mmCIF file of C-alpha atoms in Angstrom:
data_model
loop_
_atom_site.group_PDB
_atom_site.id
_atom_site.type_symbol
_atom_site.label_atom_id
_atom_site.label_comp_id
_atom_site.label_asym_id
_atom_site.label_seq_id
_atom_site.Cartn_x
_atom_site.Cartn_y
_atom_site.Cartn_z
ATOM 1 C CA MET A 27 89.307 90.998 112.488
ATOM 2 C CA ALA A 28 88.603 94.085 110.396
ATOM 3 C CA TYR A 29 85.107 94.541 109.046
ATOM 4 C CA ARG A 30 85.135 93.677 105.332
ATOM 5 C CA PRO A 31 88.894 93.065 105.231
ATOM 6 C CA TYR A 32 88.860 93.002 101.425
ATOM 7 C CA GLN A 33 88.124 96.738 101.552
ATOM 8 C CA GLN A 34 91.074 97.611 103.774
ATOM 9 C CA ILE A 35 94.034 99.552 102.349
ATOM 10 C CA ALA A 36 97.392 99.415 104.166
ATOM 11 C CA ARG A 37 98.747 102.916 103.609
ATOM 12 C CA ARG A 38 102.466 103.486 103.159
ATOM 13 C CA LYS A 39 104.057 105.193 106.150
ATOM 14 C CA SER A 40 105.415 108.638 105.301
ATOM 15 C CA ARG A 41 106.644 111.678 107.172
ATOM 16 C CA LEU A 42 104.223 114.503 107.911
ATOM 17 C CA ILE A 43 104.652 117.942 106.360
ATOM 18 C CA HIS A 44 102.288 120.893 106.045
ATOM 19 C CA VAL A 45 101.154 122.923 103.071
ATOM 20 C CA GLY A 46 99.938 125.957 104.949
ATOM 21 C CA LYS A 47 97.455 124.591 107.485
ATOM 22 C CA VAL A 48 96.823 121.431 105.458
ATOM 23 C CA PRO A 49 98.751 118.355 106.649
ATOM 24 C CA VAL A 50 100.210 116.064 103.994
ATOM 25 C CA GLY A 51 101.604 112.629 104.777
ATOM 26 C CA GLY A 52 101.678 110.711 108.019
ATOM 27 C CA ASP A 53 98.187 109.703 109.071
ATOM 28 C CA SER A 54 96.555 112.816 107.624
ATOM 29 C CA PRO A 55 93.805 112.504 104.985
ATOM 30 C CA ILE A 56 94.902 112.179 101.374
ATOM 31 C CA THR A 57 94.342 115.620 99.872
ATOM 32 C CA VAL A 58 92.969 116.691 96.493
ATOM 33 C CA GLN A 59 94.796 119.302 94.425
ATOM 34 C CA THR A 60 94.320 121.127 91.155
ATOM 35 C CA MET A 61 96.049 123.904 89.203
ATOM 36 C CA THR A 62 94.615 127.133 87.836
ATOM 37 C CA ASN A 63 94.756 127.895 84.121
ATOM 38 C CA THR A 64 94.040 131.627 84.264
ATOM 39 C CA PRO A 65 96.900 134.128 83.840
ATOM 40 C CA THR A 66 98.134 134.549 87.398
ATOM 41 C CA GLU A 67 98.684 138.241 86.700
ATOM 42 C CA ASP A 68 94.884 138.482 86.428
ATOM 43 C CA ALA A 69 94.279 138.144 90.152
ATOM 44 C CA LYS A 70 90.501 138.576 89.865
ATOM 45 C CA ALA A 71 90.054 135.750 87.347
ATOM 46 C CA THR A 72 92.419 133.486 89.274
ATOM 47 C CA ILE A 73 90.628 134.111 92.570
ATOM 48 C CA GLU A 74 87.259 133.376 90.970
ATOM 49 C CA GLN A 75 88.563 130.112 89.550
ATOM 50 C CA ILE A 76 90.025 129.056 92.887
ATOM 51 C CA ARG A 77 86.712 129.787 94.604
ATOM 52 C CA ARG A 78 84.923 127.470 92.156
ATOM 53 C CA CYS A 79 87.471 124.809 93.038
ATOM 54 C CA GLU A 80 86.825 125.416 96.733
ATOM 55 C CA LEU A 81 83.126 124.745 96.158
ATOM 56 C CA ALA A 82 84.114 121.473 94.467
ATOM 57 C CA GLY A 83 86.086 120.508 97.603
ATOM 58 C CA VAL A 84 89.704 121.229 96.698
ATOM 59 C CA ASP A 85 92.266 121.086 99.523
ATOM 60 C CA ILE A 86 95.277 122.722 97.821
ATOM 61 C CA VAL A 87 95.606 124.824 94.645
ATOM 62 C CA ARG A 88 98.711 125.379 92.538
ATOM 63 C CA VAL A 89 99.301 128.478 90.413
ATOM 64 C CA SER A 90 102.055 129.108 87.903
ATOM 65 C CA VAL A 91 104.211 132.175 88.546
ATOM 66 C CA PRO A 92 106.649 132.516 85.638
ATOM 67 C CA THR A 93 106.809 136.321 85.818
ATOM 68 C CA GLU A 94 107.451 139.023 88.382
ATOM 69 C CA GLU A 95 103.922 140.301 87.726
ATOM 70 C CA GLY A 96 102.625 136.852 88.638
ATOM 71 C CA THR A 97 104.364 136.786 92.004
ATOM 72 C CA ALA A 98 103.156 140.353 92.619
ATOM 73 C CA ALA A 99 99.539 139.194 92.080
ATOM 74 C CA LEU A 100 100.121 136.183 94.320
ATOM 75 C CA LYS A 101 99.903 138.261 97.481
ATOM 76 C CA GLU A 102 96.314 139.300 96.704
ATOM 77 C CA ILE A 103 95.365 135.802 95.590
ATOM 78 C CA VAL A 104 96.640 134.225 98.815
ATOM 79 C CA ARG A 105 94.773 136.817 100.883
ATOM 80 C CA GLU A 106 91.427 136.300 99.113
ATOM 81 C CA VAL A 107 91.123 132.497 99.030
ATOM 82 C CA ASN A 108 90.578 129.872 101.713
ATOM 83 C CA VAL A 109 92.985 127.154 100.598
ATOM 84 C CA PRO A 110 96.798 127.070 100.644
ATOM 85 C CA ILE A 111 98.492 128.090 97.409
ATOM 86 C CA VAL A 112 101.426 126.287 95.822
ATOM 87 C CA ALA A 113 103.609 128.445 93.576
ATOM 88 C CA ASP A 114 104.802 126.593 90.473
ATOM 89 C CA ILE A 115 108.400 127.604 89.707
ATOM 90 C CA HIS A 116 110.624 126.724 86.762
ATOM 91 C CA PHE A 117 114.152 128.046 86.127
ATOM 92 C CA HIS A 118 113.791 131.496 87.733
ATOM 93 C CA TYR A 119 114.914 131.107 91.324
ATOM 94 C CA ARG A 120 113.950 134.733 92.071
ATOM 95 C CA ARG A 121 110.299 133.831 91.410
ATOM 96 C CA ALA A 122 110.519 131.222 94.164
ATOM 97 C CA ILE A 123 111.857 133.752 96.655
ATOM 98 C CA GLU A 124 109.197 136.310 95.647
ATOM 99 C CA ALA A 125 106.448 133.686 95.935
ATOM 100 C CA ALA A 126 107.575 132.730 99.440
ATOM 101 C CA GLU A 127 107.559 136.400 100.431
ATOM 102 C CA ALA A 128 104.068 136.795 98.893
ATOM 103 C CA GLY A 129 102.590 134.095 101.118
ATOM 104 C CA ALA A 130 102.746 130.903 99.066
ATOM 105 C CA ALA A 131 102.323 127.848 101.294
ATOM 106 C CA CYS A 132 104.521 125.658 99.121
ATOM 107 C CA LEU A 133 107.020 126.028 96.282
ATOM 108 C CA ARG A 134 106.950 123.503 93.450
ATOM 109 C CA ILE A 135 110.492 123.387 92.096
ATOM 110 C CA ASN A 136 112.957 121.178 90.316
ATOM 111 C CA PRO A 137 116.225 121.935 92.148
ATOM 112 C CA GLY A 138 118.205 120.830 89.114
ATOM 113 C CA ASN A 139 116.828 123.605 86.915
ATOM 114 C CA ILE A 140 116.930 126.295 89.598
ATOM 115 C CA GLY A 141 120.636 126.731 88.918
ATOM 116 C CA SER A 142 123.727 126.714 91.103
ATOM 117 C CA LYS A 143 123.980 125.303 94.592
ATOM 118 C CA ASP A 144 123.982 128.852 95.945
ATOM 119 C CA ARG A 145 120.653 129.566 94.255
ATOM 120 C CA VAL A 146 119.126 126.392 95.669
ATOM 121 C CA LYS A 147 120.396 127.502 99.077
ATOM 122 C CA GLU A 148 118.668 130.893 98.657
ATOM 123 C CA VAL A 149 115.370 129.243 97.733
ATOM 124 C CA VAL A 150 115.583 126.909 100.732
ATOM 125 C CA LYS A 151 116.332 129.862 103.008
ATOM 126 C CA ALA A 152 113.275 131.728 101.681
ATOM 127 C CA ALA A 153 111.097 128.650 102.209
ATOM 128 C CA ARG A 154 112.390 128.198 105.740
ATOM 129 C CA ASP A 155 112.064 131.884 106.626
ATOM 130 C CA HIS A 156 108.471 132.097 105.384
ATOM 131 C CA GLY A 157 107.191 128.713 106.537
ATOM 132 C CA CYS A 158 106.908 127.210 103.042
ATOM 133 C CA SER A 159 107.106 123.550 102.225
ATOM 134 C CA ILE A 160 108.564 122.439 98.889
ATOM 135 C CA ARG A 161 107.499 119.938 96.253
ATOM 136 C CA ILE A 162 110.233 118.352 94.181
ATOM 137 C CA GLY A 163 108.514 117.822 90.841
ATOM 138 C CA VAL A 164 110.191 115.312 88.533
ATOM 139 C CA ASN A 165 108.647 114.728 85.106
ATOM 140 C CA ALA A 166 109.485 112.124 82.471
ATOM 141 C CA GLY A 167 109.319 114.834 79.832
ATOM 142 C CA SER A 168 112.054 116.954 81.391
ATOM 143 C CA LEU A 169 114.630 114.579 82.835
ATOM 144 C CA GLU A 170 118.220 115.730 83.203
ATOM 145 C CA LYS A 171 120.529 115.115 80.264
ATOM 146 C CA HIS A 172 122.950 112.975 82.262
ATOM 147 C CA LEU A 173 120.139 110.602 83.261
ATOM 148 C CA LEU A 174 118.860 110.276 79.703
ATOM 149 C CA GLU A 175 122.395 109.468 78.593
ATOM 150 C CA LYS A 176 122.765 106.939 81.397
ATOM 151 C CA TYR A 177 119.444 105.133 80.855
ATOM 152 C CA GLY A 178 118.791 105.848 77.180
ATOM 153 C CA GLU A 179 115.179 106.900 77.792
ATOM 154 C CA PRO A 180 112.872 107.957 80.613
ATOM 155 C CA ASN A 181 112.297 104.896 82.802
ATOM 156 C CA PRO A 182 111.342 104.279 86.446
ATOM 157 C CA GLU A 183 114.946 104.071 87.575
ATOM 158 C CA ALA A 184 115.783 107.419 85.945
ATOM 159 C CA LEU A 185 112.777 109.166 87.523
ATOM 160 C CA VAL A 186 113.580 107.818 90.973
ATOM 161 C CA GLU A 187 117.269 108.648 90.694
ATOM 162 C CA SER A 188 116.374 112.196 89.660
ATOM 163 C CA ALA A 189 113.951 112.570 92.564
ATOM 164 C CA LEU A 190 116.405 111.316 95.189
ATOM 165 C CA TRP A 191 119.225 113.401 93.696
ATOM 166 C CA HIS A 192 117.094 116.530 94.021
ATOM 167 C CA ALA A 193 115.957 115.512 97.515
ATOM 168 C CA ASP A 194 119.591 115.293 98.523
ATOM 169 C CA HIS A 195 120.069 118.940 97.443
ATOM 170 C CA LEU A 196 117.505 119.962 100.067
ATOM 171 C CA LEU A 197 118.641 117.546 102.752
ATOM 172 C CA GLN A 198 122.191 118.908 102.472
ATOM 173 C CA GLU A 199 120.724 122.274 103.443
ATOM 174 C CA GLY A 200 119.067 120.702 106.503
ATOM 175 C CA PHE A 201 115.617 121.076 104.917
ATOM 176 C CA ASP A 202 113.216 118.123 104.985
ATOM 177 C CA ASN A 203 109.841 119.869 104.772
ATOM 178 C CA PHE A 204 109.178 118.589 101.259
ATOM 179 C CA LYS A 205 107.192 116.101 99.206
ATOM 180 C CA ILE A 206 108.067 114.465 95.883
ATOM 181 C CA SER A 207 106.351 113.635 92.606
ATOM 182 C CA VAL A 208 107.622 111.494 89.710
ATOM 183 C CA LYS A 209 105.014 112.036 87.009
ATOM 184 C CA ALA A 210 104.749 110.620 83.512
ATOM 185 C CA SER A 211 102.019 110.557 80.879
ATOM 186 C CA ASP A 212 102.541 106.807 80.446
ATOM 187 C CA VAL A 213 100.568 104.957 83.113
ATOM 188 C CA PHE A 214 102.989 102.026 83.344
ATOM 189 C CA LEU A 215 106.001 104.325 83.740
ATOM 190 C CA ALA A 216 104.363 106.546 86.351
ATOM 191 C CA VAL A 217 103.072 103.681 88.472
ATOM 192 C CA ALA A 218 106.384 101.799 88.386
ATOM 193 C CA ALA A 219 108.324 104.955 89.300
ATOM 194 C CA TYR A 220 106.071 105.718 92.254
ATOM 195 C CA GLN A 221 106.263 102.112 93.457
ATOM 196 C CA GLN A 222 110.060 102.237 93.435
ATOM 197 C CA LEU A 223 110.180 105.668 95.059
ATOM 198 C CA ALA A 224 107.763 104.562 97.788
ATOM 199 C CA GLU A 225 110.183 101.795 98.737
ATOM 200 C CA ALA A 226 113.269 104.012 98.549
ATOM 201 C CA CYS A 227 112.219 106.814 100.925
ATOM 202 C CA ASP A 228 109.643 107.955 103.466
ATOM 203 C CA HIS A 229 109.020 111.400 101.986
ATOM 204 C CA PRO A 230 105.330 112.164 101.364
ATOM 205 C CA LEU A 231 104.358 111.616 97.731
ATOM 206 C CA HIS A 232 102.300 113.822 95.437
ATOM 207 C CA ILE A 233 100.880 111.434 92.836
ATOM 208 C CA GLY A 234 99.593 112.162 89.355
ATOM 209 C CA ILE A 235 99.506 110.984 85.761
ATOM 210 C CA THR A 236 100.694 114.074 83.934
ATOM 211 C CA GLU A 237 99.233 115.262 80.631
ATOM 212 C CA ALA A 238 96.606 112.526 80.895
ATOM 213 C CA GLY A 239 94.350 113.963 78.195
ATOM 214 C CA GLY A 240 90.841 115.357 77.935
ATOM 215 C CA ARG A 241 87.975 114.897 80.330
ATOM 216 C CA ARG A 242 87.065 111.345 79.275
ATOM 217 C CA ALA A 243 90.436 109.844 78.310
ATOM 218 C CA GLY A 244 92.274 111.636 81.109
ATOM 219 C CA THR A 245 89.806 110.427 83.710
ATOM 220 C CA VAL A 246 90.243 106.830 82.557
ATOM 221 C CA LYS A 247 94.063 107.033 82.545
ATOM 222 C CA SER A 248 94.081 108.699 85.962
ATOM 223 C CA ALA A 249 91.676 106.138 87.382
ATOM 224 C CA ILE A 250 93.920 103.293 86.223
ATOM 225 C CA GLY A 251 97.201 104.825 87.375
ATOM 226 C CA LEU A 252 96.201 106.693 90.495
ATOM 227 C CA GLY A 253 93.672 104.042 91.472
ATOM 228 C CA SER A 254 96.405 101.401 91.352
ATOM 229 C CA LEU A 255 98.707 103.480 93.533
ATOM 230 C CA LEU A 256 96.066 104.492 96.057
ATOM 231 C CA TRP A 257 94.812 100.912 96.328
ATOM 232 C CA ALA A 258 98.403 99.888 97.109
ATOM 233 C CA GLY A 259 98.544 102.547 99.851
ATOM 234 C CA ILE A 260 100.844 104.871 97.888
ATOM 235 C CA GLY A 261 100.104 108.593 97.755
ATOM 236 C CA ASP A 262 99.584 111.422 100.228
ATOM 237 C CA THR A 263 98.142 114.075 97.923
ATOM 238 C CA VAL A 264 96.698 113.695 94.436
ATOM 239 C CA ARG A 265 96.208 115.840 91.350
ATOM 240 C CA VAL A 266 94.195 114.582 88.373
ATOM 241 C CA SER A 267 95.624 116.320 85.287
ATOM 242 C CA LEU A 268 92.921 116.907 82.675
ATOM 243 C CA SER A 269 92.514 119.145 79.665
ATOM 244 C CA ALA A 270 89.402 120.412 81.417
ATOM 245 C CA GLU A 271 88.477 123.060 83.949
ATOM 246 C CA PRO A 272 90.249 122.764 87.338
ATOM 247 C CA GLU A 273 87.008 122.098 89.219
ATOM 248 C CA GLU A 274 86.516 119.033 86.998
ATOM 249 C CA GLU A 275 89.914 117.745 88.132
ATOM 250 C CA VAL A 276 88.791 118.206 91.730
ATOM 251 C CA SER A 277 85.566 116.291 91.150
ATOM 252 C CA VAL A 278 87.386 113.370 89.526
ATOM 253 C CA GLY A 279 89.939 113.338 92.358
ATOM 254 C CA TRP A 280 87.189 113.075 94.900
ATOM 255 C CA GLU A 281 85.454 110.307 92.973
ATOM 256 C CA LEU A 282 88.705 108.316 93.015
ATOM 257 C CA LEU A 283 89.028 108.663 96.782
ATOM 258 C CA LYS A 284 85.341 107.911 97.355
ATOM 259 C CA SER A 285 85.454 104.797 95.166
ATOM 260 C CA LEU A 286 88.296 103.413 97.269
ATOM 261 C CA HIS A 287 86.602 104.415 100.558
ATOM 262 C CA ILE A 288 89.594 106.621 101.359
ATOM 263 C CA ARG A 289 87.685 109.880 101.856
ATOM 264 C CA HIS A 290 84.009 110.663 101.741
ATOM 265 C CA ARG A 291 82.574 113.967 100.576
ATOM 266 C CA GLY A 292 79.312 114.763 98.872
ATOM 267 C CA VAL A 293 76.759 112.413 97.364
ATOM 268 C CA LYS A 294 78.001 109.045 96.178
ATOM 269 C CA VAL A 295 75.589 107.870 93.480
ATOM 270 C CA ILE A 296 75.220 104.146 92.809
ATOM 271 C CA SER A 297 73.239 103.787 89.601
ATOM 272 C CA CYS A 298 72.550 101.090 87.042
ATOM 273 C CA PRO A 299 73.429 101.402 83.340
ATOM 274 C CA SER A 300 69.702 100.990 82.555
ATOM 275 C CA CYS A 301 67.998 98.485 80.266
ATOM 276 C CA ALA A 302 64.556 97.660 78.866
ATOM 277 C CA ARG A 303 63.324 96.817 82.379
ATOM 278 C CA GLN A 304 63.773 100.368 83.674
ATOM 279 C CA GLY A 305 60.713 102.007 85.152
ATOM 280 C CA PHE A 306 62.048 105.530 84.481
ATOM 281 C CA ASP A 307 64.791 107.183 82.417
ATOM 282 C CA VAL A 308 67.770 106.278 84.602
ATOM 283 C CA ILE A 309 70.416 108.093 82.566
ATOM 284 C CA ARG A 310 68.633 111.432 82.482
ATOM 285 C CA THR A 311 67.538 111.105 86.121
ATOM 286 C CA VAL A 312 71.115 110.518 87.304
ATOM 287 C CA GLU A 313 72.365 113.457 85.214
ATOM 288 C CA LYS A 314 69.799 115.758 86.809
ATOM 289 C CA LEU A 315 70.479 114.513 90.330
ATOM 290 C CA GLU A 316 74.269 114.807 90.032
ATOM 291 C CA ASP A 317 73.829 118.390 88.880
ATOM 292 C CA ARG A 318 71.248 119.291 91.518
ATOM 293 C CA LEU A 319 73.216 117.686 94.356
ATOM 294 C CA ALA A 320 76.676 119.000 93.485
ATOM 295 C CA HIS A 321 76.499 121.499 96.363
ATOM 296 C CA ILE A 322 76.138 118.819 99.040
ATOM 297 C CA ASP A 323 79.368 118.242 100.961
ATOM 298 C CA GLN A 324 78.090 115.772 103.560
ATOM 299 C CA PRO A 325 78.944 112.118 102.792
ATOM 300 C CA ILE A 326 75.657 110.587 101.641
ATOM 301 C CA SER A 327 75.108 107.470 99.513
ATOM 302 C CA LEU A 328 72.256 107.370 97.001
ATOM 303 C CA SER A 329 71.180 104.412 94.857
ATOM 304 C CA ILE A 330 69.223 105.016 91.648
ATOM 305 C CA ILE A 331 68.199 101.695 90.100
ATOM 306 C CA GLY A 332 65.752 101.311 87.230
ATOM 307 C CA CYS A 333 63.982 98.118 88.297
ATOM 308 C CA VAL A 334 63.449 95.649 91.145
ATOM 309 C CA VAL A 335 66.122 93.168 90.025
ATOM 310 C CA ASN A 336 68.947 94.937 91.902
ATOM 311 C CA GLY A 337 67.182 97.972 93.337
ATOM 312 C CA PRO A 338 66.155 96.626 96.758
ATOM 313 C CA GLY A 339 69.556 95.000 97.285
ATOM 314 C CA GLU A 340 71.462 98.198 96.481
ATOM 315 C CA ALA A 341 69.090 100.193 98.704
ATOM 316 C CA LEU A 342 70.122 98.024 101.659
ATOM 317 C CA MET A 343 73.611 99.531 101.467
ATOM 318 C CA THR A 344 72.775 103.196 100.804
ATOM 319 C CA ASP A 345 71.342 106.043 102.854
ATOM 320 C CA ILE A 346 68.620 106.805 100.315
ATOM 321 C CA GLY A 347 67.449 104.616 97.457
ATOM 322 C CA LEU A 348 65.107 104.755 94.500
ATOM 323 C CA THR A 349 63.906 101.715 92.562
ATOM 324 C CA GLY A 350 61.810 101.840 89.403
ATOM 325 C CA GLY A 351 58.331 100.341 89.497
ATOM 326 C CA GLY A 352 55.371 100.002 87.171
ATOM 327 C CA ALA A 353 52.748 102.497 86.036
ATOM 328 C CA GLY A 354 54.988 105.482 86.802
ATOM 329 C CA THR A 355 55.191 104.739 90.541
ATOM 330 C CA HIS A 356 58.569 104.023 92.161
ATOM 331 C CA MET A 357 59.768 102.862 95.570
ATOM 332 C CA VAL A 358 61.832 105.096 97.859
ATOM 333 C CA TYR A 359 64.067 103.614 100.580
ATOM 334 C CA GLY A 360 65.596 105.175 103.659
ATOM 335 C CA MET A 361 68.587 103.591 105.416
ATOM 336 C CA GLY A 362 67.939 100.322 103.622
ATOM 337 C CA LYS A 363 64.259 100.062 104.533
ATOM 338 C CA THR A 364 61.192 100.448 102.359
ATOM 339 C CA SER A 365 59.727 103.886 103.016
ATOM 340 C CA HIS A 366 57.182 105.161 100.467
ATOM 341 C CA THR A 367 56.428 105.614 96.774
ATOM 342 C CA VAL A 368 56.842 108.560 94.429
ATOM 343 C CA LYS A 369 55.496 109.397 90.955
ATOM 344 C CA THR A 370 57.863 109.902 88.007
ATOM 345 C CA GLU A 371 57.026 113.571 87.590
ATOM 346 C CA GLU A 372 57.833 114.300 91.252
ATOM 347 C CA MET A 373 60.812 111.970 91.549
ATOM 348 C CA VAL A 374 63.833 114.270 91.050
ATOM 349 C CA GLU A 375 62.546 117.072 93.275
ATOM 350 C CA HIS A 376 61.582 114.563 95.942
ATOM 351 C CA ILE A 377 64.984 112.847 96.014
ATOM 352 C CA VAL A 378 66.754 116.232 96.092
ATOM 353 C CA SER A 379 64.649 117.269 99.100
ATOM 354 C CA LEU A 380 65.409 113.994 100.917
ATOM 355 C CA VAL A 381 69.159 114.326 100.347
ATOM 356 C CA GLU A 382 69.206 117.987 101.393
ATOM 357 C CA ALA A 383 67.243 117.192 104.549
ATOM 358 C CA ARG A 384 69.648 114.403 105.461
ATOM 359 C CA ALA A 385 72.631 116.686 104.824
ATOM 360 C CA GLU A 386 71.196 119.348 107.138
ATOM 361 C CA ALA A 387 70.512 116.748 109.824
ATOM 362 C CA MET A 388 74.090 115.505 109.577
ATOM 363 C CA LYS A 389 75.450 119.049 109.875
ATOM 364 C CA ALA A 390 73.286 119.696 112.922
ATOM 365 C CA ALA A 391 74.397 116.448 114.566
ATOM 366 C CA LYS A 392 78.043 117.284 113.924
ATOM 367 C CA ALA A 393 77.618 120.788 115.330
ATOM 368 C CA ALA A 394 75.957 119.371 118.436
ATOM 369 C CA GLU A 395 78.808 116.878 118.826
ATOM 370 C CA VAL A 396 81.419 119.631 118.578
ATOM 371 C CA ALA A 397 79.515 121.808 121.047
ATOM 372 C CA ALA A 398 79.209 118.943 123.522
ATOM 373 C CA ALA A 399 82.920 118.190 123.255
ATOM 374 C CA ALA A 400 83.775 121.848 123.830
ATOM 375 C CA GLU A 401 81.444 121.988 126.837
ATOM 376 C CA ALA A 402 82.984 118.833 128.300
ATOM 377 C CA GLN A 403 86.489 120.240 127.814
ATOM 378 C CA ALA A 404 85.514 123.511 129.479
ATOM 379 C CA ALA A 405 84.105 121.624 132.442
ATOM 380 C CA GLU A 406 87.361 119.760 133.088
#
């Protein structure tokens, strides 16, 4: 029997594709994406933004290339960053071909608005020749006229029919190195469309709630919609769409995956909402720690609890714990066991040092493991 079976997620089986060197679908990890908002023609600004996203842990980045100048800049952008780049294409099939030639790892297209069958064939040829995958991006806000006439409004059936119709365009060309998205700003519509699409095909799915809103509202909508899908095992790569900086989208994406125990990166903070029993200012302490520990990429759990009601219990299940005590003295836990005390004025610096030390120890252990495996392989 599985340990804690109520935490197990049965993931939908999908085919494996690659976006550059990053696998998507199959048994590969669910990846986190974002999209730049700088003018792509400004290669320097776009590269800098992508690097900030890399620090936040992004796996794949999408850039819009509506102009020939944008695809010209793409070559430098691809060369200077460490993650695969998806070129976002609408209407101008030449941009797709130029992006493939410039080194894009994936082309995000809607085959229906690329134009004639011959143009779709040219785009597929460019993708095949340059090792690009493709994302078929269907959106409730831009459904084909014939589907709106058929269904009267955007609905799950219309989104799925559009997606499979476009997929057939590529399959007729013998091309199956693609993933699909069926996004909508309405949570109910998006979730229902993805559920139906997941049952109708085995293509890997890029999931997202499009135009979700600002940082707060968009995070909530994405958590409801994407959380529901991920919990049901649906989704191979995820983009949280926020009216916020791209690195914020990355952070929220990671928090979604961490909350569902799907992927683990960085410090997972378990903290109480605080009350009159708190022995220190929990809210401000958590704010400071999240900021100070943002650079940690090792998976570490940290509990910050204001009093002894829940503090010791939460500390049992985290790597490092802090529980508020009286007279400005608080208890620190390590791996669920009582360790030592710390004064309020030293608390933040002390916890930061403990987390950083654990992260370094984990890196060293991993490096030693890799070295031992390499040595064993060489000895065979």
